[in-house]
Amino acid sequence: GAKRGAAAGGGAGGPHGHHLHHQPHPPPPPSSASAAAQQSAAAIDEEDRLTSIQPRQVMELDQHTSEVFMCAWNPRFTNLIATGSGDASARIWAIGGTDASGGCQQSVPLPHGHDSSDKKNKDVTTLEWSSSGELLATGSYDGVARVWSRSGELRQTLKGHRGPIFSLKWNKRGNFLLSGSYDKSTIVWDVTGDVGFVKQQFSYHFAPALDVDWKDDLTFASCSTDKTVQICRVGLARPIKTYTGHADEVNAVKWDPSGTLLASCSDDCTAKVWDINSPRNEPKWDFKSHQQEIYTVKWSPTGPGSKNPSKLLLLATASFDGSVRLWNVADGSCLRVLSRHRESVYSVAFSPSGDYLASGSLAGQLYIWSVADGKHIRSFRGKGDIFEVAWNAEETRVAACFSSNVVSVIDFRKP
């Protein structure tokens, strides 16, 4: 599948948003000569069996007809989950009860195309709920952003990009929606009225804009295939800062809960942490231990500015080398290396308390880890590749979306 493969005109193929432009190289298989490696693989399989999630703890959402790239739980109406697929639709599902036996009560399709010719290039590549939980924004391969009510009604159609949208983010106030596109630009949309409009378009990247993230209601970061990270503010014509430290495409950018540290990760196999208040344009930390491309970074919901202010702030990095690393950004040390996945890890998500981390990889492997000791406490193997994992607000469910057209909603009870 091609990351940002729109140029080729085909379907997305690959995980949400910035679709993979190169199939990751799987970690080398243990050579048959190495009995030790085979033994350790067998030991992992046995441990996975002991921690494996039972079928009765899994609810399968199976109404998409193509791969599911994205899933997002509603932050306020916490039984709702939105999913985005290569079948030219998003869906809002209402999940019943407190565990898998509650079933799915409702599934509302949000169509992005009406007949087969119209559905071409309408893959839903990115989606996000507003902080109020009332609105869902979806971005698609046709370059159009759409805003829906939580009941599934189309509210706004935002046309301005000339290529696929890879990333969409609401600011906290909910008055602006930010999009990053293959067309190299980022757009801030004013969505306060009945008709959304372009508040400001930023065209400073020289190649596709792969990810965007708000720092506050007016300031945001974007990253690009052009190897740079930019920080822009609504109302200012030029970027406030441009960070040029990466040697290859920058896949993701994320602000920490306090809005002072920005993490970026790249095909150059590094993740970097930038301090917005530093006059220097060098990173505060440059994490170089991964052996292959880093596809995603996530901050823990802990430390200053978060709901768990007394807990240590951590950064998680997930790589095509099959490992997830947890970094202490207070001193730049690597706290944990979580290595059980045998394939590229596409998605990681901290639980709302910051005590657990879910990770999902190619070949359908999901793990839930205890952050405190770095041990895996649950394992689940589904069919196809996992493109995204997400926790509900109550920390009782983890959703995983698959290339095999399904979303698995998995019960989680603290051990």
Coordinates of C-alpha atoms in Angstrom, one line a residue:
G1 CA 0.0 0.0 0.0
A2 CA 1.2 3.5 -0.6
K3 CA 1.5 6.0 2.1
R4 CA 0.2 9.3 0.7
G5 CA -0.4 7.2 -2.5
A6 CA -2.9 9.5 -3.9
A7 CA -0.5 10.4 -6.6
A8 CA -0.9 7.0 -8.0
G9 CA -4.6 7.6 -8.0
G10 CA -5.4 4.2 -6.5
G11 CA -7.1 3.4 -3.2
A12 CA -5.4 4.0 0.0
G13 CA -4.0 0.6 0.9
G14 CA -2.2 1.0 4.2
P15 CA -3.2 2.6 7.5
H16 CA -5.2 5.8 7.9
G17 CA -4.2 9.2 6.8
H18 CA -0.6 9.2 5.7
H19 CA -0.9 5.9 4.0
L20 CA 2.3 3.9 3.9
H21 CA 4.5 4.7 1.0
H22 CA 6.6 1.6 1.5
Q23 CA 5.7 -1.6 3.0
P24 CA 7.8 -1.8 6.1
H25 CA 10.6 -4.4 6.2
P26 CA 9.5 -7.0 8.7
P27 CA 12.1 -7.8 11.3
P28 CA 14.3 -10.6 10.0
P29 CA 12.9 -14.0 10.8
P30 CA 14.9 -16.1 13.4
S31 CA 17.3 -18.2 11.3
S32 CA 16.4 -21.9 11.5
A33 CA 20.0 -22.5 12.7
S34 CA 19.2 -20.6 15.8
A35 CA 17.5 -23.0 18.2
A36 CA 17.5 -20.3 20.9
A37 CA 15.5 -18.0 18.8
Q38 CA 12.9 -20.7 18.0
Q39 CA 12.7 -21.5 21.7
S40 CA 12.1 -17.9 22.6
A41 CA 9.5 -17.6 19.9
A42 CA 7.8 -20.6 21.3
A43 CA 8.0 -19.2 24.8
I44 CA 6.4 -15.9 23.6
D45 CA 3.6 -17.9 22.0
E46 CA 3.0 -19.8 25.2
E47 CA 2.9 -16.6 27.3
D48 CA 0.6 -14.9 24.8
R49 CA -1.7 -17.9 25.1
L50 CA -1.8 -17.4 28.9
T51 CA -2.7 -13.7 28.6
S52 CA -4.9 -14.0 25.6
I53 CA -8.3 -12.3 25.5
Q54 CA -11.2 -14.8 25.4
P55 CA -13.7 -14.7 22.5
R56 CA -16.5 -13.7 24.9
Q57 CA -14.6 -10.5 25.7
V58 CA -14.6 -9.4 22.1
M59 CA -17.3 -7.7 20.1
E60 CA -16.8 -7.6 16.4
L61 CA -18.1 -4.7 14.3
D62 CA -18.3 -6.0 10.8
Q63 CA -20.4 -3.7 8.6
H64 CA -17.5 -2.1 6.6
T65 CA -16.8 -3.6 3.3
S66 CA -13.2 -2.6 3.0
E67 CA -10.2 -2.1 5.4
V68 CA -10.8 0.1 8.4
F69 CA -8.1 2.8 8.8
M70 CA -9.3 4.8 11.8
C71 CA -11.3 4.5 15.0
A72 CA -12.1 7.1 17.6
W73 CA -14.2 6.9 20.8
N74 CA -16.4 9.8 21.5
P75 CA -15.0 11.8 24.5
R76 CA -18.4 12.7 26.0
F77 CA -20.9 10.2 24.7
T78 CA -18.6 7.5 25.6
N79 CA -20.5 4.5 24.2
L80 CA -20.1 5.9 20.7
I81 CA -17.2 4.9 18.4
A82 CA -16.5 6.3 15.0
T83 CA -14.7 4.3 12.3
G84 CA -13.3 5.3 8.9
S85 CA -12.9 2.9 6.0
G86 CA -11.7 2.3 2.5
D87 CA -15.3 1.6 1.5
A88 CA -16.0 5.3 1.1
S89 CA -17.8 5.6 4.4
A90 CA -17.4 6.3 8.1
R91 CA -19.7 4.8 10.7
I92 CA -20.8 5.8 14.2
W93 CA -21.5 2.7 16.3
A94 CA -23.4 2.7 19.6
I95 CA -22.0 0.1 21.9
G96 CA -24.3 -1.4 24.5
G97 CA -23.8 -2.5 28.1
T98 CA -20.5 -2.6 30.0
D99 CA -18.9 -5.6 28.3
A100 CA -19.0 -7.5 25.0
S101 CA -22.2 -9.2 25.8
G102 CA -24.0 -5.8 25.4
G103 CA -23.5 -5.9 21.7
C104 CA -23.7 -3.1 19.2
Q105 CA -27.0 -1.3 19.5
Q106 CA -26.8 0.9 16.4
S107 CA -24.5 1.5 13.4
V108 CA -25.1 4.7 11.4
P109 CA -23.3 4.9 8.0
L110 CA -21.8 8.3 7.0
P111 CA -21.6 7.9 3.2
H112 CA -18.8 9.7 1.3
G113 CA -20.0 8.7 -2.2
H114 CA -23.3 7.4 -3.5
D115 CA -22.5 5.0 -6.4
S116 CA -19.5 3.0 -7.4
S117 CA -18.1 5.7 -9.7
D118 CA -18.6 8.3 -7.0
K119 CA -16.9 6.2 -4.4
K120 CA -13.5 6.3 -6.1
N121 CA -10.9 8.0 -3.9
K122 CA -13.4 8.5 -1.1
D123 CA -11.5 6.4 1.4
V124 CA -12.0 7.9 4.8
T125 CA -8.4 8.5 5.8
T126 CA -8.8 10.4 9.1
L127 CA -11.4 11.4 11.6
E128 CA -11.8 13.1 15.0
W129 CA -14.5 14.0 17.4
S130 CA -14.8 17.6 18.7
S131 CA -14.0 18.0 22.4
S132 CA -17.8 18.5 23.1
G133 CA -18.5 15.1 21.5
E134 CA -21.3 16.7 19.4
L135 CA -19.5 16.8 16.0
L136 CA -17.3 14.3 14.0
A137 CA -14.9 15.5 11.3
T138 CA -13.9 13.2 8.6
G139 CA -11.2 13.6 5.9
S140 CA -11.1 11.7 2.7
Y141 CA -9.0 10.8 -0.2
D142 CA -11.0 13.1 -2.4
G143 CA -9.6 16.1 -0.5
V144 CA -12.9 17.0 1.1
A145 CA -13.4 17.4 4.8
R146 CA -16.9 16.8 6.2
V147 CA -18.5 17.6 9.6
W148 CA -21.3 15.4 10.9
S149 CA -23.5 15.5 13.9
R150 CA -23.1 12.6 16.4
S151 CA -26.5 11.3 15.0
G152 CA -24.9 11.0 11.6
E153 CA -26.3 14.1 9.8
L154 CA -23.9 15.9 7.4
R155 CA -23.5 19.4 8.6
Q156 CA -20.7 20.9 6.5
T157 CA -18.7 20.0 3.4
L158 CA -15.3 21.7 3.3
K159 CA -13.7 22.0 -0.1
G160 CA -10.4 23.7 -0.5
H161 CA -7.7 21.0 -0.7
R162 CA -6.5 19.8 -4.1
G163 CA -5.4 16.4 -2.8
P164 CA -6.1 13.8 -0.1
I165 CA -6.5 14.9 3.5
F166 CA -4.1 13.0 5.8
S167 CA -4.9 14.6 9.1
L168 CA -7.8 16.5 10.7
K169 CA -7.8 18.1 14.2
W170 CA -10.3 20.2 16.1
N171 CA -9.0 22.9 18.4
K172 CA -10.3 22.7 22.0
R173 CA -12.8 25.6 21.6
G174 CA -14.3 23.8 18.6
N175 CA -14.4 26.9 16.4
F176 CA -11.6 25.8 14.1
L177 CA -10.8 22.6 12.2
L178 CA -7.3 22.0 10.9
S179 CA -6.5 19.9 7.9
G180 CA -3.2 18.7 6.4
S181 CA -3.1 17.5 2.8
Y182 CA -1.1 15.8 0.1
D183 CA -1.4 19.2 -1.8
K184 CA 1.4 20.4 0.6
S185 CA -0.9 22.9 2.4
T186 CA -2.6 23.1 5.8
I187 CA -6.0 24.8 6.1
V188 CA -7.6 26.2 9.2
W189 CA -11.4 26.1 8.7
D190 CA -13.8 28.3 10.6
V191 CA -16.7 26.0 11.4
T192 CA -18.7 28.2 13.8
G193 CA -21.5 29.1 11.3
D194 CA -23.8 27.0 9.1
V195 CA -21.3 27.1 6.3
G196 CA -17.6 26.4 7.1
F197 CA -15.0 28.5 5.3
V198 CA -11.2 28.8 4.9
K199 CA -10.0 31.0 7.7
Q200 CA -6.4 30.7 6.6
Q201 CA -4.4 28.4 4.3
F202 CA -0.7 27.8 5.0
S203 CA 1.5 26.8 2.0
Y204 CA 5.0 26.6 3.4
H205 CA 5.7 22.9 3.0
F206 CA 7.4 21.8 -0.2
A207 CA 5.9 18.4 -0.2
P208 CA 2.8 16.6 1.3
A209 CA 1.7 17.6 4.8
L210 CA 1.4 14.3 6.7
D211 CA 0.2 15.3 10.2
V212 CA -1.1 18.3 12.1
D213 CA -1.7 19.0 15.8
W214 CA -3.0 22.0 17.8
K215 CA -0.9 23.4 20.6
D216 CA -3.7 25.8 21.7
D217 CA -6.7 27.3 20.0
L218 CA -4.6 29.4 17.6
T219 CA -1.2 27.7 17.3
F220 CA -0.4 24.4 15.6
A221 CA 2.4 22.2 14.3
S222 CA 2.6 20.4 10.9
C223 CA 5.0 18.0 9.5
S224 CA 5.8 16.9 6.0
T225 CA 7.5 14.6 3.5
D226 CA 9.8 17.7 3.0
K227 CA 11.6 16.6 6.3
T228 CA 10.5 19.7 8.2
V229 CA 8.2 20.5 11.1
Q230 CA 6.5 23.9 11.1
I231 CA 4.8 25.9 13.8
C232 CA 2.1 28.3 12.6
R233 CA -0.4 30.6 14.2
V234 CA -3.8 31.7 12.9
G235 CA -3.5 35.4 11.9
L236 CA 0.2 35.3 11.2
A237 CA 1.3 35.0 7.6
R238 CA 4.6 33.1 8.2
P239 CA 5.5 30.1 10.3
I240 CA 6.7 31.0 13.8
K241 CA 9.3 28.3 13.7
T242 CA 10.6 25.7 11.2
Y243 CA 12.5 22.7 12.6
T244 CA 14.8 21.1 10.1
G245 CA 16.5 18.4 12.1
H246 CA 15.1 15.3 10.5
A247 CA 16.9 13.6 7.6
D248 CA 13.8 12.0 6.0
E249 CA 10.0 12.3 5.9
V250 CA 8.4 13.3 9.1
N251 CA 5.4 11.0 9.8
A252 CA 3.8 12.5 12.9
V253 CA 3.8 15.5 15.3
K254 CA 2.2 15.6 18.8
W255 CA 2.2 18.3 21.5
D256 CA 2.5 17.1 25.1
P257 CA -0.4 17.9 27.5
S258 CA 1.2 21.2 28.6
G259 CA 1.7 22.4 25.1
T260 CA 5.4 23.1 25.6
L261 CA 7.0 20.0 24.1
L262 CA 6.5 18.9 20.6
A263 CA 7.4 15.3 19.5
S264 CA 8.1 14.3 15.9
C265 CA 9.0 11.0 14.3
S266 CA 10.4 10.1 11.0
D267 CA 11.5 7.6 8.4
D268 CA 15.1 8.6 9.5
C269 CA 14.4 6.2 12.4
T270 CA 14.5 9.0 15.0
A271 CA 12.0 10.7 17.2
K272 CA 12.8 14.2 18.4
V273 CA 11.4 16.4 21.1
W274 CA 11.4 20.1 20.6
D275 CA 10.9 22.8 23.3
I276 CA 8.8 25.6 21.9
N277 CA 10.2 28.0 24.5
S278 CA 13.8 27.3 23.6
P279 CA 15.4 30.0 21.4
R280 CA 17.5 27.2 19.8
N281 CA 16.2 25.3 16.8
E282 CA 17.9 22.1 17.9
P283 CA 15.8 19.3 19.5
K284 CA 15.8 19.0 23.3
W285 CA 16.0 15.3 22.9
D286 CA 17.0 13.2 19.9
F287 CA 16.0 9.5 20.3
K288 CA 18.0 7.3 18.0
S289 CA 17.6 3.7 19.3
H290 CA 15.0 2.5 16.8
Q291 CA 16.4 0.4 13.9
Q292 CA 13.7 1.2 11.4
E293 CA 11.2 3.9 10.5
I294 CA 9.1 5.4 13.3
Y295 CA 5.5 5.7 12.2
T296 CA 3.8 7.2 15.3
V297 CA 4.5 8.9 18.6
K298 CA 2.1 9.4 21.5
W299 CA 2.4 11.3 24.8
S300 CA 1.0 9.8 28.0
P301 CA -2.0 11.7 29.4
T302 CA 0.2 12.5 32.5
G303 CA 2.2 15.3 34.0
P304 CA 1.6 19.1 33.8
G305 CA -1.5 20.1 31.9
S306 CA -3.0 16.6 32.0
K307 CA -5.7 15.0 34.1
N308 CA -3.0 13.0 35.9
P309 CA -0.6 15.8 36.9
S310 CA 1.2 13.9 39.6
K311 CA 2.3 11.1 37.2
L312 CA 5.5 11.1 35.1
L313 CA 5.2 12.4 31.5
L314 CA 6.3 9.7 29.0
L315 CA 6.6 9.6 25.2
A316 CA 5.8 6.4 23.3
T317 CA 7.4 5.7 20.0
A318 CA 6.3 2.8 17.7
S319 CA 8.5 1.5 14.9
F320 CA 8.6 -0.8 11.9
D321 CA 11.4 -2.6 13.9
G322 CA 8.6 -4.2 15.9
S323 CA 9.4 -2.4 19.1
V324 CA 7.7 0.3 21.2
R325 CA 9.8 2.5 23.4
L326 CA 8.8 4.6 26.4
W327 CA 10.9 7.7 27.0
N328 CA 11.2 9.8 30.1
V329 CA 11.4 13.4 28.7
A330 CA 12.5 14.8 32.0
D331 CA 16.0 13.4 31.5
G332 CA 15.9 11.9 28.0
S333 CA 16.3 8.3 29.2
C334 CA 14.6 5.2 27.6
L335 CA 12.5 3.8 30.4
R336 CA 11.2 0.7 28.6
V337 CA 11.6 -1.2 25.5
L338 CA 8.4 -3.2 24.7
S339 CA 9.5 -5.9 22.3
R340 CA 7.1 -8.7 21.6
H341 CA 5.7 -7.7 18.2
R342 CA 7.2 -9.6 15.3
E343 CA 5.9 -7.1 12.7
S344 CA 5.8 -3.3 12.2
V345 CA 3.9 -1.5 14.9
Y346 CA 1.5 1.1 13.4
S347 CA -0.4 2.3 16.3
V348 CA -0.1 2.8 20.1
A349 CA -2.4 4.4 22.6
F350 CA -2.1 5.2 26.3
S351 CA -5.1 4.5 28.4
P352 CA -6.8 7.6 30.0
S353 CA -5.0 7.0 33.4
G354 CA -1.7 6.6 31.7
D355 CA -1.2 3.2 33.5
Y356 CA -1.6 1.1 30.3
L357 CA -0.5 1.2 26.7
A358 CA -2.1 -0.7 23.8
S359 CA -0.1 -1.5 20.7
G360 CA -1.2 -3.0 17.4
S361 CA 0.9 -4.3 14.5
L362 CA 0.8 -5.9 11.1
A363 CA -0.3 -9.5 11.2
G364 CA -3.1 -8.6 13.7
Q365 CA -1.2 -8.7 17.0
L366 CA -2.5 -6.5 19.8
Y367 CA -0.9 -6.2 23.2
I368 CA -1.9 -4.3 26.3
W369 CA 1.1 -3.4 28.5
S370 CA 1.5 -2.2 32.1
V371 CA 3.5 1.0 31.9
A372 CA 4.8 0.6 35.4
D373 CA 6.8 -2.5 34.7
G374 CA 6.7 -2.9 30.9
K375 CA 5.1 -6.3 31.1
H376 CA 2.4 -7.3 28.6
I377 CA -0.8 -8.2 30.5
R378 CA -3.2 -9.0 27.6
S379 CA -2.7 -10.3 24.1
F380 CA -5.1 -10.7 21.1
R381 CA -4.6 -11.9 17.6
G382 CA -7.0 -10.8 14.9
K383 CA -7.2 -11.4 11.2
G384 CA -5.4 -9.0 8.9
D385 CA -3.2 -6.0 9.9
I386 CA -4.1 -3.6 12.8
F387 CA -4.1 0.1 11.6
E388 CA -5.2 1.8 14.8
V389 CA -5.9 1.1 18.5
A390 CA -8.0 3.3 20.8
W391 CA -9.2 3.3 24.4
N392 CA -12.6 4.4 25.6
A393 CA -12.9 7.1 28.2
E394 CA -13.7 4.7 31.1
E395 CA -10.6 2.6 30.3
T396 CA -12.9 -0.5 30.0
R397 CA -12.5 -1.1 26.3
V398 CA -9.9 -1.1 23.6
A399 CA -10.9 -0.9 19.9
A400 CA -8.6 -2.2 17.1
C401 CA -9.3 -1.7 13.4
F402 CA -8.2 -4.1 10.8
S403 CA -7.4 -4.5 7.2
S404 CA -9.8 -7.4 7.2
N405 CA -12.8 -4.9 7.3
V406 CA -13.6 -5.4 11.0
V407 CA -13.2 -3.5 14.2
S408 CA -12.7 -5.6 17.4
V409 CA -13.9 -4.0 20.6
I410 CA -12.1 -5.7 23.5
D411 CA -13.2 -5.7 27.1
F412 CA -10.5 -4.6 29.5
R413 CA -10.6 -5.1 33.3
K414 CA -7.7 -4.0 35.3
P415 CA -5.6 -7.0 36.4

